[in-house]
Each structure stands twice: as structure tokens, then as C-alpha cells.
Coordinates of C-alpha atoms and ligand atoms in Angstrom, one line a residue:
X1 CA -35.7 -2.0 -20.9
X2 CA -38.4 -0.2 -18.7
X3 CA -37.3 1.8 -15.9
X4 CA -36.9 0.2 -12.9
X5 CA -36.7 1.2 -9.1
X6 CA -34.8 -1.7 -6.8
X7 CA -34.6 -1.0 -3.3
X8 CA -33.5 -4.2 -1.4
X9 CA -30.1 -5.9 -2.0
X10 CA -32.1 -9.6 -2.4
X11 CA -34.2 -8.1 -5.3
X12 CA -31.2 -7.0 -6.8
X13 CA -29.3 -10.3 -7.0
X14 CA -32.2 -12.6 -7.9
X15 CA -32.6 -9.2 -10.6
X16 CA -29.0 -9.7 -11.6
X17 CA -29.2 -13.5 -12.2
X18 CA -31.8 -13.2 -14.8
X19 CA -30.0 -10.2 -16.8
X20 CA -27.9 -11.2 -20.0
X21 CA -26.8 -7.6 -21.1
X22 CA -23.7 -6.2 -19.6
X23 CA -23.9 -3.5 -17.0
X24 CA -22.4 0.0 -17.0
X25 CA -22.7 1.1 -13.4
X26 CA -22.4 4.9 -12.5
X27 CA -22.4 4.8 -8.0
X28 CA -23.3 8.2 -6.9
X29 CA -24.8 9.9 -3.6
X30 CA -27.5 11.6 -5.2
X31 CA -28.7 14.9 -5.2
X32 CA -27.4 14.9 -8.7
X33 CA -26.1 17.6 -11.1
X34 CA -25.2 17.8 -14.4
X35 CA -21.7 16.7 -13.5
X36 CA -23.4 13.0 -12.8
X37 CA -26.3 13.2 -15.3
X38 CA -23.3 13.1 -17.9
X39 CA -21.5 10.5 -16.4
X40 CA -25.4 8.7 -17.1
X41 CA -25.7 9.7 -20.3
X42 CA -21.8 9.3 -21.2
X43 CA -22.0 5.5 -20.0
X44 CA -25.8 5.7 -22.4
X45 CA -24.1 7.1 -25.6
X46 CA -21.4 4.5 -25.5
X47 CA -23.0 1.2 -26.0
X48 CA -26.3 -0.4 -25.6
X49 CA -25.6 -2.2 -22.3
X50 CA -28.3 -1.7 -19.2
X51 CA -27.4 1.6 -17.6
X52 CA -27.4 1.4 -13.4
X53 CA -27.5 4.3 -11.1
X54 CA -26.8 3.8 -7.9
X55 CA -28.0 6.8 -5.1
X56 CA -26.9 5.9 -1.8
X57 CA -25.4 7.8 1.4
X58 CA -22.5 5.5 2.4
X59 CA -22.4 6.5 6.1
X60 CA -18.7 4.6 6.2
X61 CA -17.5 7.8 4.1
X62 CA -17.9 10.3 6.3
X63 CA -15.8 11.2 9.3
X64 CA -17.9 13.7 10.8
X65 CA -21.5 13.2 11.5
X66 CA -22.4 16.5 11.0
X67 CA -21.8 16.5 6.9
X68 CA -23.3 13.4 7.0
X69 CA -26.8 14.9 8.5
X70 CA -26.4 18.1 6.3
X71 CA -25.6 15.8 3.3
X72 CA -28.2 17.3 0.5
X73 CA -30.9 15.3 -0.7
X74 CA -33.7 15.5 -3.7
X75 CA -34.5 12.2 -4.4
X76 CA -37.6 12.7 -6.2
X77 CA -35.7 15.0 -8.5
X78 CA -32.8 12.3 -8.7
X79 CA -35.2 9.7 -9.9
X80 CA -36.2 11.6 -12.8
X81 CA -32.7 13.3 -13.7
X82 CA -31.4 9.7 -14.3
X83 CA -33.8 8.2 -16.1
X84 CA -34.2 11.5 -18.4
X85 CA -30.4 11.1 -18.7
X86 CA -30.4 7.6 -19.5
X87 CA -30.4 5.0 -16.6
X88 CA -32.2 2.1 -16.9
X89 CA -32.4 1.1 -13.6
X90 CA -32.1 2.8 -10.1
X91 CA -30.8 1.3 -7.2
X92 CA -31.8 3.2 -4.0
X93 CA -31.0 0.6 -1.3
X94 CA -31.1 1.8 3.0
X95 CA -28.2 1.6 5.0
X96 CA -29.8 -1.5 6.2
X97 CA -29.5 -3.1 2.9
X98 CA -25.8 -2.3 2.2
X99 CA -24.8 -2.6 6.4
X100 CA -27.5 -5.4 7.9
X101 CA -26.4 -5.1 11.3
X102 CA -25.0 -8.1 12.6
X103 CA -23.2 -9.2 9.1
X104 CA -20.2 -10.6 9.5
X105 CA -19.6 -11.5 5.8
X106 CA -19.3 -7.5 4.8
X107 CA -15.5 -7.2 3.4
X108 CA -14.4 -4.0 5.1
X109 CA -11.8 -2.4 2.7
X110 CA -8.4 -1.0 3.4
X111 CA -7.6 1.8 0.4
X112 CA -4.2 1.6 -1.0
X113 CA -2.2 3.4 1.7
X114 CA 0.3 5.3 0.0
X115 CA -2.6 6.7 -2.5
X116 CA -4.9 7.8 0.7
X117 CA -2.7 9.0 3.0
X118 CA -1.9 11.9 0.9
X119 CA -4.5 14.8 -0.1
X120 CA -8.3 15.0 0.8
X121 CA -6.9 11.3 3.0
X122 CA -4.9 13.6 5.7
X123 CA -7.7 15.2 7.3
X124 CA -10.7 12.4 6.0
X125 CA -9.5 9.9 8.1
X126 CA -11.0 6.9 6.5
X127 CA -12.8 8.0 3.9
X128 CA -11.4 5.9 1.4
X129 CA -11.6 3.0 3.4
X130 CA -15.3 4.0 3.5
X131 CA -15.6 4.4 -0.4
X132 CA -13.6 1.3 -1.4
X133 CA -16.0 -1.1 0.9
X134 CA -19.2 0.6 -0.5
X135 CA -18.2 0.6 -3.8
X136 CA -16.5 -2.9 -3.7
X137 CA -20.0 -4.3 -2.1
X138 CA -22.1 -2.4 -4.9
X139 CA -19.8 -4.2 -7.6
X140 CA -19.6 -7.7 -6.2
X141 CA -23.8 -7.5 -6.1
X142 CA -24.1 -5.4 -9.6
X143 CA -21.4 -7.4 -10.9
X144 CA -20.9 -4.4 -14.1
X145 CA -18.7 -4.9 -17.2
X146 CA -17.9 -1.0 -17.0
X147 CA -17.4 1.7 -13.7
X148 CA -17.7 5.3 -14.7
X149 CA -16.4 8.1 -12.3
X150 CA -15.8 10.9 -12.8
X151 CA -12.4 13.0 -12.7
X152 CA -13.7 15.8 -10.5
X153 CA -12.1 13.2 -7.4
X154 CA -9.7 12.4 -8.8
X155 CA -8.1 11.2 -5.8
X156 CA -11.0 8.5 -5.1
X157 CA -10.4 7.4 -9.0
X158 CA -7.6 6.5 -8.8
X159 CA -8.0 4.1 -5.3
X160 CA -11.0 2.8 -6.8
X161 CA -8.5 1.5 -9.9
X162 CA -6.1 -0.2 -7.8
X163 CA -9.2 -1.4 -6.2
X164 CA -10.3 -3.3 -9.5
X165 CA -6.9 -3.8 -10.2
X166 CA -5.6 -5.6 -6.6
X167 CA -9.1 -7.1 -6.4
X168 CA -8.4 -8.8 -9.8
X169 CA -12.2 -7.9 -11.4
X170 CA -12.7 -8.2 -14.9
X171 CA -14.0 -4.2 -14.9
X172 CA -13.4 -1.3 -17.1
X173 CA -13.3 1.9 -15.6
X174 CA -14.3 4.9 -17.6
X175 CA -13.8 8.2 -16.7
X176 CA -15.4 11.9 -17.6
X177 CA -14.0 14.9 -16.9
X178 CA -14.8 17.6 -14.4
X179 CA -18.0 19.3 -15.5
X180 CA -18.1 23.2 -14.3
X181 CA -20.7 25.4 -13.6
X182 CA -21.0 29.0 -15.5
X183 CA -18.5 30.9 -13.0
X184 CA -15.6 27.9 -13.3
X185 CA -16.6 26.3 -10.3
X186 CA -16.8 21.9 -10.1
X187 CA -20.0 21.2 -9.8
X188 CA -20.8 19.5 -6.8
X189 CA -24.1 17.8 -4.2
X190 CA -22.3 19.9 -1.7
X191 CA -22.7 23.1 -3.7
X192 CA -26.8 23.4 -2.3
X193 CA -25.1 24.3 1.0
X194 CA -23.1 27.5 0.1
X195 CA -24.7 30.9 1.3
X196 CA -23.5 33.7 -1.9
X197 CA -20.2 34.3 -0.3
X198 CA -18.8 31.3 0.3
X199 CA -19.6 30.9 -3.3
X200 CA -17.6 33.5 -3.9
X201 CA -14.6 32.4 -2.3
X202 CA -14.7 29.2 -4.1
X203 CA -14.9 31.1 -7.5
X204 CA -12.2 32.4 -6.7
X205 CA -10.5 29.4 -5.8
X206 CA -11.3 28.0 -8.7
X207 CA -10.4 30.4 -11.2
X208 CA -7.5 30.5 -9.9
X209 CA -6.4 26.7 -10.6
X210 CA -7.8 27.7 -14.1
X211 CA -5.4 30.4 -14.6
X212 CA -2.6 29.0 -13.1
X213 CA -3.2 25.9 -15.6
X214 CA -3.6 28.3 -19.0
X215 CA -0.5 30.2 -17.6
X216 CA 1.7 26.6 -17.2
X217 CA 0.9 25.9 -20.8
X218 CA 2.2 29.0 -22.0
X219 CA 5.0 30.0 -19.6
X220 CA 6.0 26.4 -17.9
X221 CA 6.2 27.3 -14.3
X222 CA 3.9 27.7 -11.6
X223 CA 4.7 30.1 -8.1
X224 CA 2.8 28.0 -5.6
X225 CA 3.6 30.2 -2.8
X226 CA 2.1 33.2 -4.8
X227 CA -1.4 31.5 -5.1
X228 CA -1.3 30.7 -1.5
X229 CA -0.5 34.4 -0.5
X230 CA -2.9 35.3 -3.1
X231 CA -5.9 33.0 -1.5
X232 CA -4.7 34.0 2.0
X233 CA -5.7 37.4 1.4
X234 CA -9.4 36.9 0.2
X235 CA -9.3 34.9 3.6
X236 CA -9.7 31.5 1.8
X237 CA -9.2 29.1 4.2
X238 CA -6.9 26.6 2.2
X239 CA -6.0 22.7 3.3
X240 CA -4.0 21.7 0.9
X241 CA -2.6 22.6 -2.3
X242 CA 0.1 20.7 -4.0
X243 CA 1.2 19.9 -7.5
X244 CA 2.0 16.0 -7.7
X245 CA 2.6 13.3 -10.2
X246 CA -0.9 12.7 -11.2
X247 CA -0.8 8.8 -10.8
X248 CA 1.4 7.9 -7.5
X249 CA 0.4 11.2 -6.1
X250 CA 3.8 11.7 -4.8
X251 CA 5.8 14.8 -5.4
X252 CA 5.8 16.1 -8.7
X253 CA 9.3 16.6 -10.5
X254 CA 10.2 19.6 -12.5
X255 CA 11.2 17.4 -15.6
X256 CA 7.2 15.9 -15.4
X257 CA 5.9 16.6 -18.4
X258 CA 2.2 16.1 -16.4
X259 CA 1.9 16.9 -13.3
X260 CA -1.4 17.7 -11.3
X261 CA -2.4 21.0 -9.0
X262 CA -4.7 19.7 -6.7
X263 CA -6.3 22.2 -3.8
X264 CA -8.9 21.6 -0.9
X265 CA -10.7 24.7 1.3
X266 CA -13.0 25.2 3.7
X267 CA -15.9 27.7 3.5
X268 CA -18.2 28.1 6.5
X269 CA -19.1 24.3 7.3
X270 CA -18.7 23.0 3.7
X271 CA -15.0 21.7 2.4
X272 CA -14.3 21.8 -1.5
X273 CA -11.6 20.2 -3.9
X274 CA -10.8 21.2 -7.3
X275 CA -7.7 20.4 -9.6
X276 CA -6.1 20.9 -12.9
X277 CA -3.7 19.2 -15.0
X278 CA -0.7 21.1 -15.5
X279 CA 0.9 20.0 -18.7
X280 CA 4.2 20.6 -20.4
X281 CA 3.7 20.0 -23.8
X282 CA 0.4 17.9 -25.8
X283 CA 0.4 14.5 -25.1
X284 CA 2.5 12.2 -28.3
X285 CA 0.0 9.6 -29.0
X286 CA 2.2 6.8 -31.2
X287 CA -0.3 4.5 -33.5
X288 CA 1.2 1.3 -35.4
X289 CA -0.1 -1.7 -36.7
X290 CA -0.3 -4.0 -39.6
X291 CA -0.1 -2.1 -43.3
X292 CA -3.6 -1.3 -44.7
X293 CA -5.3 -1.5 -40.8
X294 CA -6.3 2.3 -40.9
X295 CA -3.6 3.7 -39.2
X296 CA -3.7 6.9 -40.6
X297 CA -7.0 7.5 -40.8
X298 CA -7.0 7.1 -37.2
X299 CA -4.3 8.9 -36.5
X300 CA -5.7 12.1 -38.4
X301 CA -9.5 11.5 -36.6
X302 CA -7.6 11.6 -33.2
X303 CA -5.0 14.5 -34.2
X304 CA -8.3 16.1 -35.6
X305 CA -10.7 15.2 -32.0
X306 CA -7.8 16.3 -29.7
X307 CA -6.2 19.0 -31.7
X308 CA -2.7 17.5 -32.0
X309 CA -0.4 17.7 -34.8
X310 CA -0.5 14.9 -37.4
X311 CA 2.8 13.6 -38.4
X312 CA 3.1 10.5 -40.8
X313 CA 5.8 9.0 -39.7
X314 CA 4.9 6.0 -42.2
X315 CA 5.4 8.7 -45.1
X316 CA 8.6 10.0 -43.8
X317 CA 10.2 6.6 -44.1
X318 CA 8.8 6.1 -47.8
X319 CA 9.9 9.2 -49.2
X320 CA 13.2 8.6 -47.2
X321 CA 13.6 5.4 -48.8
Ligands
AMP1 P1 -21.0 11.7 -5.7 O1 -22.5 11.7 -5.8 O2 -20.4 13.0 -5.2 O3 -20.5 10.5 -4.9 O4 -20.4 11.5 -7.1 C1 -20.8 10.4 -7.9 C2 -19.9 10.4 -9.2 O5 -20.1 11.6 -9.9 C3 -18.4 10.3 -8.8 O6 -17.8 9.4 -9.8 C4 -18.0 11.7 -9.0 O7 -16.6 11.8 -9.3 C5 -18.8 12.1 -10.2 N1 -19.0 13.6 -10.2 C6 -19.4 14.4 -9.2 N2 -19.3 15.7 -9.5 C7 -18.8 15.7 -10.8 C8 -18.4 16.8 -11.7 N3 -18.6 18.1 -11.4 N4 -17.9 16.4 -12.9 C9 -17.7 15.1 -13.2 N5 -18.0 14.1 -12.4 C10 -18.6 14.4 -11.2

């Protein structure tokens, strides 16, 4: 399909009703990186489905105007990183499109409370209120078969899955994980807007998750208190950082085997999360099925692709028998 640039929400639809293919959609706020051009070319690689990009501003996300105004922008650049990457169609819509004034049909969403009111959702006060309604207006007019996201908010993933869920849409979500620069840091739109030492602190920052997430794989336990002291001295401002159960967000038990060590800070005007996963042991992936359905050639690919240990459980039994 040739490239295409939509900016109105009417072209869109009468667009939509005319398109056979299924849709993987990939929302973003442009000024893109190469954290969103492989979400693009992730969603390109995995089937031949018609690949839309959405870059839009969603004013409803933002609680303070002034990160809203400073927001980066390089739309020119964002037209061309997308369909280099893979997109097959841009969607670029104004405020005007995804708001008209006056509207009264636009569904303003509530987030799932317990997941929001935890995290980056204590001090954004309706943020994902915001990011649910934009993103549940972008898929009732784009109508996909696949969402990607990507892991890097990890927070904001997992509303927009109850989302699909509660809102009972027949949509997959796929997920990428967080793409880092060179020094370790996420990358991130907001990244444009550090000066060299604010970069700094957030290197630090970050390789400090890192480590504390190669250390809990060898050692098991994590000092929280000991990171804090550790980024209070480099004078990193720090909002949160908590280890939680990495799906209900709530506090994370010492007998998790996964857990998640999620951090937020402030550097000069610009705010920044990062996170890791702290894990226990490998994940135990069990496969069964029907005798001669290629269990175990499966099994080794995926022990193989994730290095995990292969055991043939199915052999153990024969010989034991
Ligand atoms: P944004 O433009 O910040 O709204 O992000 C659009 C999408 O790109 C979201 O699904 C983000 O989670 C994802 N994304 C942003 N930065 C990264 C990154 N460094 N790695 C992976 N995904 C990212």
C-alpha cells in the first residue's frame, strides 16, 4: 500500500470502511526515537497487515501546561522515521479533530483506579484518564486487530489492557521492550529537553535500576533504602521508587518470584521513569499437546531463543516406564 498522510477524523472513517486488511496500530506523540521506530517496524516484521502510526499531542494527558508547551516536536522528521520504519499510513489529526468543541458524544474515560492511583498516577493527576480516552477514541475510529506499546510505561500498559479487556474489544496487544540508549538510559521524546547534566543524573539513575536488577539475579535481595541514600547524594531528586508485583502494582512480596523496581525523578523541569524486572529464578514455560504436534521442537526453539534449560519431561516418563 502507498504511504499515506490522514489528517481529519471523517477521512479516516470513510478510509477505514473501504480497508479489508487488518490494522496493527502503534499511537505515539511524536518526536520519535528508535524506541517507537521499533515498535513500527516490530508491528511490520510480524505480519502483512496495514501498519498505522498515529502522532498526536493528547492535551487530556497532561496536568501541567507547561510540559505540554515544551512538549518536543519534529514532525517532518517523524513522517519519514515511520514510513522508513514501516508504517503504512500516518495519522496526524489536530486537537480539533480528536476534541471538536462542543461534542457531546466524546466517551471520557475513567482508568482503572487501583492501577492509577499508584506510581507516575500520584502526582499526574489524571493522566491516565487522559490516555485511556485518547487511546480508546483512536481505537474505536482505527478499529485495529493488534495495539503495540511499548514496555518502557509500563504503568500506562497495563491500564490500556484492562482497557481492552473491561471495554470487551476484540484487540491484541503486543508489547516491545524498553529500548536504551548507549549510556543505559530509556529512550524517551522528553530526552531533547535535558541540558548534559541532567543527563547525567538520569544515567545515573538508570544504571542504577540496571545494577540493582543484575545484582537480584545473582544475590536475591535488593536494599531499597541504600539506592535512595545512594541517589540522594548525587542530589537526584527522586518521586518514587518502589518494587511491586508487576501486574496489580500492589506491594510486592518477598516470596514473588517477579517483582518489578519501578522509579520516577525530576531533573530541572523534565520528570523521567525507568524500571526493571527483578526476577527470582527464569521463567518455567510448560508445553503439552497432542503426541506428534511438535512439542519438542518447540520447546527446544524457545529454551534455545530465551536461553532456558530444556527438560523433556515427555522422555523422562518413557524411559521411566
Ligand atoms: P509516546 O510517544 O511517548 O506516547 O510513546 C508512544 C509509544 O512508544 C508508547 O507505547 C511507548 O511506551 C513507546 N515507547 C516510548 N519510548 C520507548 C522506549 N524507549 N522503548 C520502547 N517503547 C517506547
Amino acid at each position: 500500500m502507498n504511504n499515506l498522510i490522514i489528517k481529519k477524523t471523517e477521512e479516516l472513517t470513510n478510509w477505514r470502511k473501504n480497508i479489508k486488511s487488518e490494522i496493527n496500530f502503534i499511537p505515539t506523540m511524536g518526536n520519535l526515537h528508535h524506541g517507537h521506530t521499533k515498535l513500527i517496524s516490530t508491528a511490520k516484521n510480524k505480519n502483512s497487515n496495514i501498519n498505522l502510526v498515529s502522532i498526536f499531542i493528547n492535551p487530556l494527558q497532561f496536568n501541567d501546561k507547561e510540559d505540554l508547551k515544551n512538549y518536543p516536536k519534529s514532525i517532518d522528521n517523524d513522517v519519514k522515521l515511520s514510513f522508513s520504519n514501516g508504517a503504512d499510513v500516518i495519522f496526524m489529526p489536530s486537537i480539533d479533530e480528536i476534541y471538536p468543541p462542543n461534542d457531546q458524544t466524546i466517551d471520557y474515560i475513567k482508568a482503572h483506579k487501583e492501577l492509577s492511583s499508584v506510581l507516575c498516577g500520584l502526582s499526574r493527576k489524571g493522566h491516565f484518564d487522559g490516555v485511556c480516552t485518547v487511546v480508546y477514541r483512536l481505537l474505536n475510529l482505527i478499529k485495529p486487530k493488534n495495539l503495540y506499546l511499548g514496555e518502557k510505561d509500563w504503568q500506562q500498559l497495563l491500564i490500556l489492557k484492562n482497557l481492552v479487556l473491561t471495554k470487551k474489544l476484540n484487540i491484541s496487544i503486543k508489547s516491545i521492550p524498553t529500548q536504551r540508549d548507549f549510556d543505559g538510559i530509556p529512550l524517551s521524546s522528553r530526552n531533547a529537553n535535558l541540558s548534559k547534566n541532567e543527563r547525567k543524573l538520569i544515567r545515573l539513575f538508570s544504571n542504577e535500576l540496571l545494577i540493582a536488577e543484575k545484582n537480584f539475579k545473582k544475590d536475591k535481595i535488593i536494599n531499597l533504602k541504600e539506592i535512595i541514600k545512594k541517589l540522594s547524594a548525587e542530589k537526584i531528586s527522586i518521586e518514587y521508587l518502589k518494587r511491586l508485583h508487576p501486574y496489580t502494582l500492589k506491594n510486592s512480596a518477598d516470596e514473588d518470584n517477579i517483582s518489578i523496581l519501578a522509579g520516577a525523578i525530576r531533573c530541572g523541569k523534565t520528570r523521567l521513569i525507568d524500571h526493571v524486572f527483578l526476577m527470582k529464578r527464569s521463567p518455567i514455560i510448560a508445553i503439552d499437546g497432542p503426541a506428534g504436534s511438535g512439542k519438542s521442537t518447540v520447546t527446544k526453539l524457545i529454551a534455545k531463543k530465551l536461553k532456558l534449560l530444556y527438560l523433556d519431561t515427555g522422555a523422562m516418563y518413557r524411559a521411566l516406564s
